[in-house]
Amino acid sequence: MAEKRWTVSRRTLFRGTVAAGVVTTGALSTGALRPTPATASPDGRRVAVLGGGVAGLTAAHELVERGFQVTIYERRAWGGKARSIPVPGTGSQGRPDLTGEHGFRFFPGFYQHVPDTMRRIPFQSNPDGVWNNLVAVPEARFARSGGDDFRVPLGLRIRSGFTAESFRETLGAALATALKMPATEGIYFAERLLVFNTSCDARRYRQWEHTSWRDFVGGRARSHEFRALLSRTLTSIMVAAKEDIASVRTIGTMGEQFLGNPLQIGNDGGLDRVLNGPTNAVWIDPWIQRIRALGGQFVLGAEVRGLEVRDRRITAARVVDESGAERTIDADYFVVALSAEQARALWSPQVLAVRPELAAMDQLFTDWMNGIQFYLRRPTDISRGHTAYIDAPWSLTSIAQNQLWDRKFTDFGDGTVQDCLSVDISDWNTPGVLYGKPAKECTHEEIAREVWAQVRSHLDDRGEVLRDADLHSWFLDPGITWQQGRQRNANADPLLINTAGSWEYRPQSHGALENLFLAGDYVRTNIDLATMEGANESARAAVNALLDVSGSNAERCRMFALYRAPELEPLRGIDAERYAAGQPNLFDVPI
């Protein structure tokens, strides 16, 4: 096949814009946004951003604000896992299609990088742009099969100034009361959090990075309630990790942030926030329009197949377009903003000869966390926030969206849908209750029936909360495809799962290849979790490295630090001495 150089026509760019659903007729107003960073007049230096998810869009946004000529290349759809997805053929009489999604997403108050970006995306008359489309939810519900549910309010504020003893007693009592478990187990868990929160960095990276969360909290030896809520739910359901393989450092850091949020220290807003409409409409499409208004260009249907290397530089990227033709794209700098499994496929012997540390990415672990949406003919009153289904074998969580969206659901589809229950499936490997098969081995129809049954068994044994008659239709993430020959599903969008000891396998955003920069939630970040926040943070680090290499004097991307209780800093100093002496943490006593 003859190789061609990539040229971007008006038709190609227009097709990429239309596919993203972007309107270019001035539908958005500027609002009171943060000023654009000072630029360094980069004299037409070109950047190719490979990947159009949150990491790629973040990198493009930061670079076009600084005057670089940026083109983003994306294979499937703008927004990546964060996008919303029209359900084909569901709209009628001028109404748009129903909206589906890879899985519902939430924006914890300790996210800092994503909200900072959102404030710089204009949206109608919002004073803070897209950021004003975030809505805080007031509670979380923990549903049990057969009853005994409980709800936890999320809007509480806690006074700071705690001591180690007050931390243990106050948090232990609060956990025992809120989660309906014995007081001794609440205090025990608080003690384990105290051990981590008072650990020095050396212990966090050298000991807790290599210890699983389940071993750290003693999950095997505790009560069923403890294991279900504080070992399993906090990992597989709440932060898309696995209790038996996720590191203490990763999960403990998230716990540190969740505890800091009620103190209103180091946080951007409510503990649990969601968007007030379909993700594309209230975030992704305005974001693309903003980047385009600043000069960014978009090419859709370009799958990256390889990188050409010469003299410790990337000279071109090879891509295949929708017709199957292979082309090369030229740029001065390349930002690889692909998922871990896509990025590591690009590490040829030529790339690894210069950056051998990238070979360790083969040790990174991915698993599945995908969503299904149930469209309902009447509004449902399950919870005023997220619901965790504690006993569900498929580790389910959900949120009812009608209560949160500004636009009525009857404006979509055929006009009869009044609510959408969006459910995330976090465990695709455990047999279900209807068919005795894991989700990976169920047809799409079986997945829908199985999830519906597991949810209903948790909500109301009499079937009053969710009735079969109310189910209008359902939509499974299209990344899940059934392979008839293998009698199992494939997943186009697996999720990186942090495992104990995996920090050493994850690369820095920049290395010995001078003009190659990495952005994605697999890159080393402070948030240290496969999240939109991690993708955004890594992209900022990549852009800052690019600015350094290019000699730019433009303002660097703002980077945010994670919260740590300053009251515990003296204890971390003591722990540094104890760790250096080979001693355990002061509060890590045998049970």
mmCIF file of C-alpha atoms in Angstrom, residues 269-462:
data_model
loop_
_atom_site.group_PDB
_atom_site.id
_atom_site.type_symbol
_atom_site.label_atom_id
_atom_site.label_comp_id
_atom_site.label_asym_id
_atom_site.label_seq_id
_atom_site.Cartn_x
_atom_site.Cartn_y
_atom_site.Cartn_z
ATOM 1 C CA GLY A 269 -17.153 21.522 45.933
ATOM 2 C CA GLY A 270 -19.550 18.933 47.276
ATOM 3 C CA LEU A 271 -18.292 15.458 48.074
ATOM 4 C CA ASP A 272 -20.302 13.865 45.232
ATOM 5 C CA ARG A 273 -21.243 15.851 42.121
ATOM 6 C CA VAL A 274 -22.736 14.937 38.767
ATOM 7 C CA LEU A 275 -23.614 16.827 35.593
ATOM 8 C CA ASN A 276 -27.050 18.388 35.068
ATOM 9 C CA GLY A 277 -27.517 16.946 31.584
ATOM 10 C CA PRO A 278 -26.064 14.624 28.940
ATOM 11 C CA THR A 279 -22.281 14.766 29.117
ATOM 12 C CA ASN A 280 -21.781 15.821 25.516
ATOM 13 C CA ALA A 281 -24.372 18.586 25.713
ATOM 14 C CA VAL A 282 -23.166 20.154 28.959
ATOM 15 C CA TRP A 283 -19.435 19.467 28.798
ATOM 16 C CA ILE A 284 -17.784 17.691 25.841
ATOM 17 C CA ASP A 285 -19.358 19.595 22.928
ATOM 18 C CA PRO A 286 -18.772 23.038 24.508
ATOM 19 C CA TRP A 287 -15.209 21.945 25.234
ATOM 20 C CA ILE A 288 -14.592 21.031 21.604
ATOM 21 C CA GLN A 289 -16.111 24.307 20.482
ATOM 22 C CA ARG A 290 -13.806 26.198 22.841
ATOM 23 C CA ILE A 291 -10.705 24.434 21.499
ATOM 24 C CA ARG A 292 -11.815 25.078 17.918
ATOM 25 C CA ALA A 293 -12.452 28.748 18.665
ATOM 26 C CA LEU A 294 -8.838 28.981 19.863
ATOM 27 C CA GLY A 295 -7.560 27.400 16.637
ATOM 28 C CA GLY A 296 -7.492 23.673 17.397
ATOM 29 C CA GLN A 297 -8.299 21.246 14.572
ATOM 30 C CA PHE A 298 -10.032 17.874 14.815
ATOM 31 C CA VAL A 299 -9.648 14.755 12.676
ATOM 32 C CA LEU A 300 -11.999 11.865 13.374
ATOM 33 C CA GLY A 301 -11.555 8.329 12.045
ATOM 34 C CA ALA A 302 -7.766 8.225 12.444
ATOM 35 C CA GLU A 303 -6.408 5.121 14.191
ATOM 36 C CA VAL A 304 -2.778 5.395 15.274
ATOM 37 C CA ARG A 305 -0.744 2.364 14.215
ATOM 38 C CA GLY A 306 2.863 3.330 14.888
ATOM 39 C CA LEU A 307 5.525 5.950 15.565
ATOM 40 C CA GLU A 308 8.582 6.566 13.410
ATOM 41 C CA VAL A 309 11.810 7.204 15.315
ATOM 42 C CA ARG A 310 15.067 8.807 14.248
ATOM 43 C CA ASP A 311 17.814 10.428 16.339
ATOM 44 C CA ARG A 312 15.854 10.117 19.596
ATOM 45 C CA ARG A 313 12.879 11.950 18.127
ATOM 46 C CA ILE A 314 9.499 10.979 16.711
ATOM 47 C CA THR A 315 9.539 12.013 13.073
ATOM 48 C CA ALA A 316 5.972 10.990 12.205
ATOM 49 C CA ALA A 317 2.985 8.970 13.356
ATOM 50 C CA ARG A 318 1.389 6.333 11.137
ATOM 51 C CA VAL A 319 -2.391 6.282 11.097
ATOM 52 C CA VAL A 320 -5.076 4.417 9.199
ATOM 53 C CA ASP A 321 -8.178 6.292 8.117
ATOM 54 C CA GLU A 322 -11.706 4.938 7.769
ATOM 55 C CA SER A 323 -11.038 3.784 4.195
ATOM 56 C CA GLY A 324 -8.134 1.619 5.360
ATOM 57 C CA ALA A 325 -5.502 3.838 3.788
ATOM 58 C CA GLU A 326 -2.320 4.304 5.782
ATOM 59 C CA ARG A 327 -0.992 7.825 6.089
ATOM 60 C CA THR A 328 1.626 9.600 8.135
ATOM 61 C CA ILE A 329 1.209 12.790 10.090
ATOM 62 C CA ASP A 330 3.995 15.253 10.692
ATOM 63 C CA ALA A 331 4.403 17.503 13.703
ATOM 64 C CA ASP A 332 7.094 19.089 15.815
ATOM 65 C CA TYR A 333 5.750 17.453 18.987
ATOM 66 C CA PHE A 334 3.577 14.387 19.612
ATOM 67 C CA VAL A 335 1.297 13.856 22.608
ATOM 68 C CA VAL A 336 0.143 10.242 22.923
ATOM 69 C CA ALA A 337 -3.165 10.560 24.786
ATOM 70 C CA LEU A 338 -4.408 7.010 24.289
ATOM 71 C CA SER A 339 -5.478 4.389 26.827
ATOM 72 C CA ALA A 340 -2.799 2.159 28.342
ATOM 73 C CA GLU A 341 -3.578 -0.826 26.132
ATOM 74 C CA GLN A 342 -3.556 1.325 22.982
ATOM 75 C CA ALA A 343 -0.418 3.240 23.933
ATOM 76 C CA ARG A 344 1.694 0.197 24.744
ATOM 77 C CA ALA A 345 0.885 -1.249 21.324
ATOM 78 C CA LEU A 346 2.900 1.664 19.874
ATOM 79 C CA TRP A 347 6.088 0.846 21.763
ATOM 80 C CA SER A 348 8.094 -0.655 18.925
ATOM 81 C CA PRO A 349 11.704 -1.867 19.355
ATOM 82 C CA GLN A 350 12.779 1.524 18.009
ATOM 83 C CA VAL A 351 10.764 3.354 20.693
ATOM 84 C CA LEU A 352 11.920 1.002 23.457
ATOM 85 C CA ALA A 353 15.549 1.405 22.417
ATOM 86 C CA VAL A 354 15.287 5.028 23.547
ATOM 87 C CA ARG A 355 12.722 4.664 26.346
ATOM 88 C CA PRO A 356 13.188 1.078 27.633
ATOM 89 C CA GLU A 357 11.149 1.798 30.765
ATOM 90 C CA LEU A 358 7.983 1.805 28.641
ATOM 91 C CA ALA A 359 8.258 -1.984 28.288
ATOM 92 C CA ALA A 360 7.103 -2.254 31.914
ATOM 93 C CA MET A 361 3.655 -1.075 30.828
ATOM 94 C CA ASP A 362 3.001 -4.652 29.719
ATOM 95 C CA GLN A 363 2.684 -5.437 33.435
ATOM 96 C CA LEU A 364 -0.241 -3.023 33.896
ATOM 97 C CA PHE A 365 -3.601 -4.681 34.554
ATOM 98 C CA THR A 366 -6.943 -3.795 32.981
ATOM 99 C CA ASP A 367 -10.436 -4.985 33.802
ATOM 100 C CA TRP A 368 -13.995 -4.066 32.905
ATOM 101 C CA MET A 369 -16.315 -1.420 34.307
ATOM 102 C CA ASN A 370 -19.103 -0.577 31.867
ATOM 103 C CA GLY A 371 -22.628 0.713 32.169
ATOM 104 C CA ILE A 372 -26.182 -0.018 31.118
ATOM 105 C CA GLN A 373 -29.071 2.455 31.110
ATOM 106 C CA PHE A 374 -32.690 1.536 31.838
ATOM 107 C CA TYR A 375 -35.234 3.999 30.439
ATOM 108 C CA LEU A 376 -38.393 4.204 32.547
ATOM 109 C CA ARG A 377 -41.954 5.331 31.845
ATOM 110 C CA ARG A 378 -42.269 6.989 35.253
ATOM 111 C CA PRO A 379 -39.820 8.765 37.568
ATOM 112 C CA THR A 380 -38.205 6.596 40.206
ATOM 113 C CA ASP A 381 -37.449 7.521 43.797
ATOM 114 C CA ILE A 382 -34.491 5.307 44.665
ATOM 115 C CA SER A 383 -32.088 7.829 46.159
ATOM 116 C CA ARG A 384 -31.152 11.492 45.976
ATOM 117 C CA GLY A 385 -27.708 10.417 44.837
ATOM 118 C CA HIS A 386 -25.797 7.252 44.029
ATOM 119 C CA THR A 387 -26.929 3.845 45.229
ATOM 120 C CA ALA A 388 -24.542 0.961 45.945
ATOM 121 C CA TYR A 389 -26.048 -2.541 45.771
ATOM 122 C CA ILE A 390 -23.981 -4.183 48.451
ATOM 123 C CA ASP A 391 -24.902 -7.823 47.867
ATOM 124 C CA ALA A 392 -25.065 -7.687 44.064
ATOM 125 C CA PRO A 393 -22.631 -10.263 42.640
ATOM 126 C CA TRP A 394 -21.866 -7.916 39.755
ATOM 127 C CA SER A 395 -20.922 -5.009 42.111
ATOM 128 C CA LEU A 396 -23.569 -2.591 40.866
ATOM 129 C CA THR A 397 -24.021 1.114 41.491
ATOM 130 C CA SER A 398 -26.644 3.383 39.985
ATOM 131 C CA ILE A 399 -28.054 6.874 39.813
ATOM 132 C CA ALA A 400 -31.477 8.066 38.657
ATOM 133 C CA GLN A 401 -30.901 11.019 36.338
ATOM 134 C CA ASN A 402 -34.334 12.661 36.026
ATOM 135 C CA GLN A 403 -33.923 14.448 39.367
ATOM 136 C CA LEU A 404 -30.606 15.953 38.271
ATOM 137 C CA TRP A 405 -31.043 17.021 34.657
ATOM 138 C CA ASP A 406 -32.308 20.457 33.735
ATOM 139 C CA ARG A 407 -33.981 19.139 30.606
ATOM 140 C CA LYS A 408 -37.037 16.867 30.841
ATOM 141 C CA PHE A 409 -36.611 13.303 29.670
ATOM 142 C CA THR A 410 -39.833 13.561 27.680
ATOM 143 C CA ASP A 411 -37.900 15.905 25.364
ATOM 144 C CA PHE A 412 -35.929 12.869 24.177
ATOM 145 C CA GLY A 413 -36.808 9.683 22.327
ATOM 146 C CA ASP A 414 -40.475 9.029 21.672
ATOM 147 C CA GLY A 415 -41.635 11.339 24.452
ATOM 148 C CA THR A 416 -42.738 8.624 26.894
ATOM 149 C CA VAL A 417 -39.491 8.149 28.844
ATOM 150 C CA GLN A 418 -39.558 10.011 32.163
ATOM 151 C CA ASP A 419 -36.417 8.754 33.859
ATOM 152 C CA CYS A 420 -33.153 6.915 33.268
ATOM 153 C CA LEU A 421 -31.552 4.582 35.787
ATOM 154 C CA SER A 422 -27.880 4.469 34.829
ATOM 155 C CA VAL A 423 -26.130 1.411 36.297
ATOM 156 C CA ASP A 424 -22.412 0.618 36.397
ATOM 157 C CA ILE A 425 -21.289 -3.029 36.341
ATOM 158 C CA SER A 426 -17.954 -3.325 38.165
ATOM 159 C CA ASP A 427 -17.604 -7.113 38.345
ATOM 160 C CA TRP A 428 -17.823 -8.968 35.024
ATOM 161 C CA ASN A 429 -16.250 -12.194 36.323
ATOM 162 C CA THR A 430 -18.643 -13.405 39.056
ATOM 163 C CA PRO A 431 -21.682 -15.565 38.165
ATOM 164 C CA GLY A 432 -25.041 -13.804 38.361
ATOM 165 C CA VAL A 433 -28.289 -14.837 40.029
ATOM 166 C CA LEU A 434 -30.437 -15.595 36.962
ATOM 167 C CA TYR A 435 -28.205 -17.463 34.529
ATOM 168 C CA GLY A 436 -25.299 -18.514 36.744
ATOM 169 C CA LYS A 437 -22.839 -16.906 34.337
ATOM 170 C CA PRO A 438 -20.485 -13.925 34.638
ATOM 171 C CA ALA A 439 -21.387 -10.851 32.627
ATOM 172 C CA LYS A 440 -18.549 -11.555 30.200
ATOM 173 C CA GLU A 441 -20.353 -14.739 29.133
ATOM 174 C CA CYS A 442 -23.891 -13.307 28.961
ATOM 175 C CA THR A 443 -25.574 -12.036 25.825
ATOM 176 C CA HIS A 444 -26.651 -8.425 25.905
ATOM 177 C CA GLU A 445 -30.246 -9.445 26.612
ATOM 178 C CA GLU A 446 -29.072 -11.654 29.485
ATOM 179 C CA ILE A 447 -26.956 -8.806 30.901
ATOM 180 C CA ALA A 448 -29.965 -6.492 30.889
ATOM 181 C CA ARG A 449 -32.218 -9.058 32.578
ATOM 182 C CA GLU A 450 -29.542 -9.977 35.131
ATOM 183 C CA VAL A 451 -28.777 -6.384 36.134
ATOM 184 C CA TRP A 452 -32.479 -5.549 36.355
ATOM 185 C CA ALA A 453 -33.036 -8.559 38.626
ATOM 186 C CA GLN A 454 -30.079 -7.749 40.901
ATOM 187 C CA VAL A 455 -31.170 -4.132 41.269
ATOM 188 C CA ARG A 456 -34.807 -5.035 41.974
ATOM 189 C CA SER A 457 -33.826 -7.604 44.599
ATOM 190 C CA HIS A 458 -32.076 -4.830 46.532
ATOM 191 C CA LEU A 459 -34.720 -2.127 46.302
ATOM 192 C CA ASP A 460 -38.089 -3.600 47.115
ATOM 193 C CA ASP A 461 -39.117 -7.215 47.510
ATOM 194 C CA ARG A 462 -42.684 -6.290 46.552
#
